[in-house]
PDB file of C-alpha atoms in Angstrom:
ATOM      1  CA  UNK A 194     265.617 174.881  49.741  1.00 94.00           C
ATOM      2  CA  UNK A 195     263.767 171.989  48.129  1.00 97.00           C
ATOM      3  CA  UNK A 196     265.062 168.432  48.328  1.00 98.00           C
ATOM      4  CA  UNK A 197     265.154 165.836  45.572  1.00 98.00           C
ATOM      5  CA  UNK A 198     266.537 162.471  44.559  1.00 98.00           C
ATOM      6  CA  UNK A 199     268.698 163.048  41.489  1.00 97.00           C
ATOM      7  CA  UNK A 200     270.110 160.359  39.235  1.00 97.00           C
ATOM      8  CA  UNK A 201     273.749 160.337  38.065  1.00 97.00           C
ATOM      9  CA  UNK A 202     275.825 158.047  35.894  1.00 97.00           C
ATOM     10  CA  UNK A 203     278.823 156.603  37.796  1.00 98.00           C
ATOM     11  CA  UNK A 204     281.343 158.546  35.682  1.00 97.00           C
ATOM     12  CA  UNK A 205     279.597 161.858  36.430  1.00 97.00           C
ATOM     13  CA  UNK A 206     279.318 161.029  40.129  1.00 97.00           C
ATOM     14  CA  UNK A 207     283.068 160.336  40.282  1.00 97.00           C
ATOM     15  CA  UNK A 208     283.867 163.722  38.696  1.00 97.00           C
ATOM     16  CA  UNK A 209     281.674 165.470  41.272  1.00 98.00           C
ATOM     17  CA  UNK A 210     283.158 163.387  44.114  1.00 97.00           C
ATOM     18  CA  UNK A 211     286.698 164.365  43.127  1.00 96.00           C
ATOM     19  CA  UNK A 212     285.834 168.051  42.646  1.00 96.00           C
ATOM     20  CA  UNK A 213     286.630 168.079  38.909  1.00 95.00           C
ATOM     21  CA  UNK A 214     283.045 168.801  37.887  1.00 97.00           C
ATOM     22  CA  UNK A 215     281.707 172.098  39.248  1.00 97.00           C
ATOM     23  CA  UNK A 216     278.540 172.431  37.125  1.00 98.00           C
ATOM     24  CA  UNK A 217     275.745 169.901  36.621  1.00 97.00           C
ATOM     25  CA  UNK A 218     274.207 170.113  33.156  1.00 97.00           C
ATOM     26  CA  UNK A 219     270.578 169.188  32.506  1.00 96.00           C
ATOM     27  CA  UNK A 220     268.001 169.653  29.756  1.00 96.00           C
ATOM     28  CA  UNK A 221     265.415 170.840  32.273  1.00 95.00           C
ATOM     29  CA  UNK A 222     265.800 171.768  35.912  1.00 95.00           C
ATOM     30  CA  UNK A 223     264.097 174.061  38.442  1.00 95.00           C
ATOM     31  CA  UNK A 224     265.408 177.559  38.950  1.00 96.00           C
ATOM     32  CA  UNK A 225     266.001 177.379  42.707  1.00 97.00           C
ATOM     33  CA  UNK A 226     268.628 176.092  45.143  1.00 97.00           C
ATOM     34  CA  UNK A 227     268.364 172.322  45.588  1.00 98.00           C
ATOM     35  CA  UNK A 228     269.624 169.759  48.067  1.00 98.00           C
ATOM     36  CA  UNK A 229     269.860 166.524  46.087  1.00 98.00           C
ATOM     37  CA  UNK A 230     270.470 163.019  47.332  1.00 98.00           C
ATOM     38  CA  UNK A 231     272.562 161.348  44.648  1.00 98.00           C
ATOM     39  CA  UNK A 232     271.340 158.080  43.197  1.00 98.00           C
ATOM     40  CA  UNK A 233     274.169 156.551  41.144  1.00 98.00           C
ATOM     41  CA  UNK A 234     272.925 154.274  38.374  1.00 97.00           C
ATOM     42  CA  UNK A 235     274.187 150.868  37.240  1.00 96.00           C
ATOM     43  CA  UNK A 236     276.461 149.198  38.092  1.00 97.00           C
ATOM     44  CA  UNK A 237     276.540 151.077  41.451  1.00 97.00           C
ATOM     45  CA  UNK A 238     272.753 151.249  42.005  1.00 97.00           C
ATOM     46  CA  UNK A 239     272.917 153.131  45.308  1.00 98.00           C
ATOM     47  CA  UNK A 240     272.465 156.483  47.002  1.00 98.00           C
ATOM     48  CA  UNK A 241     275.996 157.596  47.805  1.00 97.00           C
ATOM     49  CA  UNK A 242     276.097 161.318  48.473  1.00 98.00           C
ATOM     50  CA  UNK A 243     274.428 164.691  48.687  1.00 98.00           C
ATOM     51  CA  UNK A 244     274.969 167.583  46.325  1.00 98.00           C
ATOM     52  CA  UNK A 245     273.870 171.174  46.903  1.00 98.00           C
ATOM     53  CA  UNK A 246     273.045 173.002  43.699  1.00 98.00           C
ATOM     54  CA  UNK A 247     272.967 176.783  43.564  1.00 97.00           C
ATOM     55  CA  UNK A 248     272.346 179.200  40.750  1.00 96.00           C
ATOM     56  CA  UNK A 249     270.999 177.903  37.437  1.00 97.00           C
ATOM     57  CA  UNK A 250     272.732 179.299  34.330  1.00 97.00           C
ATOM     58  CA  UNK A 251     271.267 179.213  30.831  1.00 97.00           C
ATOM     59  CA  UNK A 252     273.845 177.963  28.361  1.00 98.00           C
ATOM     60  CA  UNK A 253     272.603 180.407  25.712  1.00 97.00           C
ATOM     61  CA  UNK A 254     273.544 183.260  28.079  1.00 97.00           C
ATOM     62  CA  UNK A 255     277.069 181.860  28.459  1.00 97.00           C
ATOM     63  CA  UNK A 256     277.375 181.722  24.682  1.00 95.00           C
ATOM     64  CA  UNK A 257     276.826 185.496  24.586  1.00 96.00           C
ATOM     65  CA  UNK A 258     278.886 186.204  27.722  1.00 96.00           C
ATOM     66  CA  UNK A 259     281.976 184.358  26.490  1.00 97.00           C
ATOM     67  CA  UNK A 260     281.658 185.310  22.808  1.00 96.00           C
ATOM     68  CA  UNK A 261     285.298 186.475  22.710  1.00 96.00           C
ATOM     69  CA  UNK A 262     286.554 182.958  23.567  1.00 97.00           C
ATOM     70  CA  UNK A 263     286.018 180.844  20.439  1.00 97.00           C
ATOM     71  CA  UNK A 264     286.930 177.575  22.194  1.00 97.00           C
ATOM     72  CA  UNK A 265     284.390 178.228  24.943  1.00 97.00           C
ATOM     73  CA  UNK A 266     281.686 179.119  22.432  1.00 97.00           C
ATOM     74  CA  UNK A 267     282.309 175.850  20.567  1.00 97.00           C
ATOM     75  CA  UNK A 268     282.083 173.859  23.817  1.00 97.00           C
ATOM     76  CA  UNK A 269     278.891 175.653  24.807  1.00 98.00           C
ATOM     77  CA  UNK A 270     277.321 175.011  21.393  1.00 97.00           C
ATOM     78  CA  UNK A 271     278.170 171.318  21.705  1.00 97.00           C
ATOM     79  CA  UNK A 272     276.623 171.144  25.191  1.00 97.00           C
ATOM     80  CA  UNK A 273     273.515 172.983  23.958  1.00 97.00           C
ATOM     81  CA  UNK A 274     272.812 170.042  21.666  1.00 97.00           C
ATOM     82  CA  UNK A 275     271.918 168.071  24.831  1.00 97.00           C
ATOM     83  CA  UNK A 276     271.449 170.564  27.662  1.00 97.00           C
ATOM     84  CA  UNK A 277     269.838 173.925  28.394  1.00 98.00           C
ATOM     85  CA  UNK A 278     271.123 174.616  31.893  1.00 98.00           C
ATOM     86  CA  UNK A 279     274.154 174.384  34.147  1.00 98.00           C
ATOM     87  CA  UNK A 280     273.664 174.408  37.912  1.00 98.00           C
ATOM     88  CA  UNK A 281     276.453 175.435  40.228  1.00 98.00           C
ATOM     89  CA  UNK A 282     277.630 172.536  42.397  1.00 98.00           C
ATOM     90  CA  UNK A 283     278.046 174.535  45.578  1.00 98.00           C
ATOM     91  CA  UNK A 284     278.857 171.558  47.797  1.00 98.00           C
ATOM     92  CA  UNK A 285     279.253 167.792  47.656  1.00 98.00           C
ATOM     93  CA  UNK A 286     279.068 165.561  50.717  1.00 98.00           C
ATOM     94  CA  UNK A 287     279.957 161.889  50.387  1.00 98.00           C
ATOM     95  CA  UNK A 288     277.738 159.629  52.476  1.00 98.00           C
ATOM     96  CA  UNK A 289     277.420 156.001  53.386  1.00 98.00           C
ATOM     97  CA  UNK A 290     275.676 153.931  50.721  1.00 98.00           C
ATOM     98  CA  UNK A 291     272.142 152.664  50.570  1.00 98.00           C
ATOM     99  CA  UNK A 292     271.874 150.028  47.859  1.00 98.00           C
ATOM    100  CA  UNK A 293     268.899 149.829  45.510  1.00 98.00           C
ATOM    101  CA  UNK A 294     268.043 146.385  46.881  1.00 97.00           C
ATOM    102  CA  UNK A 295     267.878 147.835  50.421  1.00 98.00           C
ATOM    103  CA  UNK A 296     265.767 150.781  49.269  1.00 97.00           C
ATOM    104  CA  UNK A 297     263.294 148.400  47.625  1.00 96.00           C
ATOM    105  CA  UNK A 298     263.122 146.312  50.811  1.00 97.00           C
ATOM    106  CA  UNK A 299     262.700 149.258  53.180  1.00 97.00           C
ATOM    107  CA  UNK A 300     260.588 151.651  51.082  1.00 95.00           C
ATOM    108  CA  UNK A 301     257.459 150.153  49.557  1.00 92.00           C
ATOM    109  CA  UNK A 302     257.181 151.050  45.880  1.00 92.00           C
ATOM    110  CA  UNK A 303     260.639 152.627  45.653  1.00 95.00           C
ATOM    111  CA  UNK A 304     261.572 153.540  42.087  1.00 93.00           C
ATOM    112  CA  UNK A 305     265.002 154.833  41.131  1.00 94.00           C
ATOM    113  CA  UNK A 306     264.724 158.200  39.373  1.00 94.00           C
ATOM    114  CA  UNK A 307     265.228 158.462  35.619  1.00 90.00           C
ATOM    115  CA  UNK A 308     266.140 162.141  36.089  1.00 92.00           C
ATOM    116  CA  UNK A 309     264.898 163.428  39.458  1.00 95.00           C
ATOM    117  CA  UNK A 310     261.924 163.671  41.758  1.00 95.00           C
ATOM    118  CA  UNK A 311     261.131 165.757  44.818  1.00 97.00           C
ATOM    119  CA  UNK A 312     261.345 164.272  48.305  1.00 97.00           C
ATOM    120  CA  UNK A 313     259.807 167.059  50.390  1.00 96.00           C
ATOM    121  CA  UNK A 314     257.133 165.668  52.703  1.00 95.00           C
ATOM    122  CA  UNK A 315     257.706 162.070  51.584  1.00 95.00           C
ATOM    123  CA  UNK A 316     258.659 159.121  53.844  1.00 95.00           C
ATOM    124  CA  UNK A 317     261.766 158.505  51.713  1.00 97.00           C
ATOM    125  CA  UNK A 318     263.262 161.829  52.856  1.00 97.00           C
ATOM    126  CA  UNK A 319     262.932 160.930  56.548  1.00 97.00           C
ATOM    127  CA  UNK A 320     264.403 157.500  55.784  1.00 98.00           C
ATOM    128  CA  UNK A 321     267.439 159.007  54.026  1.00 98.00           C
ATOM    129  CA  UNK A 322     268.006 161.560  56.768  1.00 97.00           C
ATOM    130  CA  UNK A 323     267.935 158.747  59.328  1.00 97.00           C
ATOM    131  CA  UNK A 324     270.071 156.184  57.460  1.00 97.00           C
ATOM    132  CA  UNK A 325     272.770 158.171  55.676  1.00 98.00           C
ATOM    133  CA  UNK A 326     275.899 159.310  57.484  1.00 98.00           C
ATOM    134  CA  UNK A 327     278.486 161.784  56.239  1.00 97.00           C
ATOM    135  CA  UNK A 328     281.881 160.472  55.241  1.00 97.00           C
ATOM    136  CA  UNK A 329     285.212 162.309  54.958  1.00 95.00           C
ATOM    137  CA  UNK A 330     284.858 163.836  51.528  1.00 95.00           C
ATOM    138  CA  UNK A 331     283.204 167.263  51.560  1.00 96.00           C
ATOM    139  CA  UNK A 332     283.943 169.606  48.673  1.00 97.00           C
ATOM    140  CA  UNK A 333     282.814 173.221  48.405  1.00 97.00           C
ATOM    141  CA  UNK A 334     283.066 175.500  45.374  1.00 96.00           C
ATOM    142  CA  UNK A 335     282.703 179.244  45.047  1.00 94.00           C
ATOM    143  CA  UNK A 336     281.394 180.940  41.939  1.00 95.00           C
ATOM    144  CA  UNK A 337     282.359 184.570  42.428  1.00 91.00           C
ATOM    145  CA  UNK A 338     284.152 184.792  39.094  1.00 91.00           C
ATOM    146  CA  UNK A 339     283.219 182.201  36.468  1.00 93.00           C
ATOM    147  CA  UNK A 340     285.707 182.129  33.611  1.00 94.00           C
ATOM    148  CA  UNK A 341     285.274 180.790  30.093  1.00 95.00           C
ATOM    149  CA  UNK A 342     287.727 177.973  30.869  1.00 95.00           C
ATOM    150  CA  UNK A 343     285.336 176.606  33.536  1.00 95.00           C
ATOM    151  CA  UNK A 344     282.180 176.268  31.441  1.00 96.00           C
ATOM    152  CA  UNK A 345     281.056 173.166  29.573  1.00 96.00           C
ATOM    153  CA  UNK A 346     284.245 171.211  30.250  1.00 93.00           C
ATOM    154  CA  UNK A 347     282.965 168.016  31.985  1.00 87.00           C
TER     155      UNK A 347
END
């Protein structure tokens, strides 16, 4: 499993943190399981959690799969205007925070991701593994039977 630093807007992070959002939608994304440290953008500007992403779904495939549900097809078409993929959010683990200001002090040349970047083999990964601690919130989702009501809703 590869590891990355993935950027989220605060509103999206909150939906993941509360378990409402079970798929992460992106225009481009690798087709492999990912462990992602979550950088939450302004006004939070901090790493605040870890998300484990599983299977990548192509939205065009869902459009065909759920063709009998007109509402779902309309939602999928709307999402396809911005995104190509939905990744299963298998697990979310809330962590202690590391603020952007602290990251810039501790990690020379730190740049917050616009979308994402890989951490494997980089000093930042060791730093995050050392500094972050798990908090109470840990949410796990299963994806044995995805229904049309679950796709492209958040």
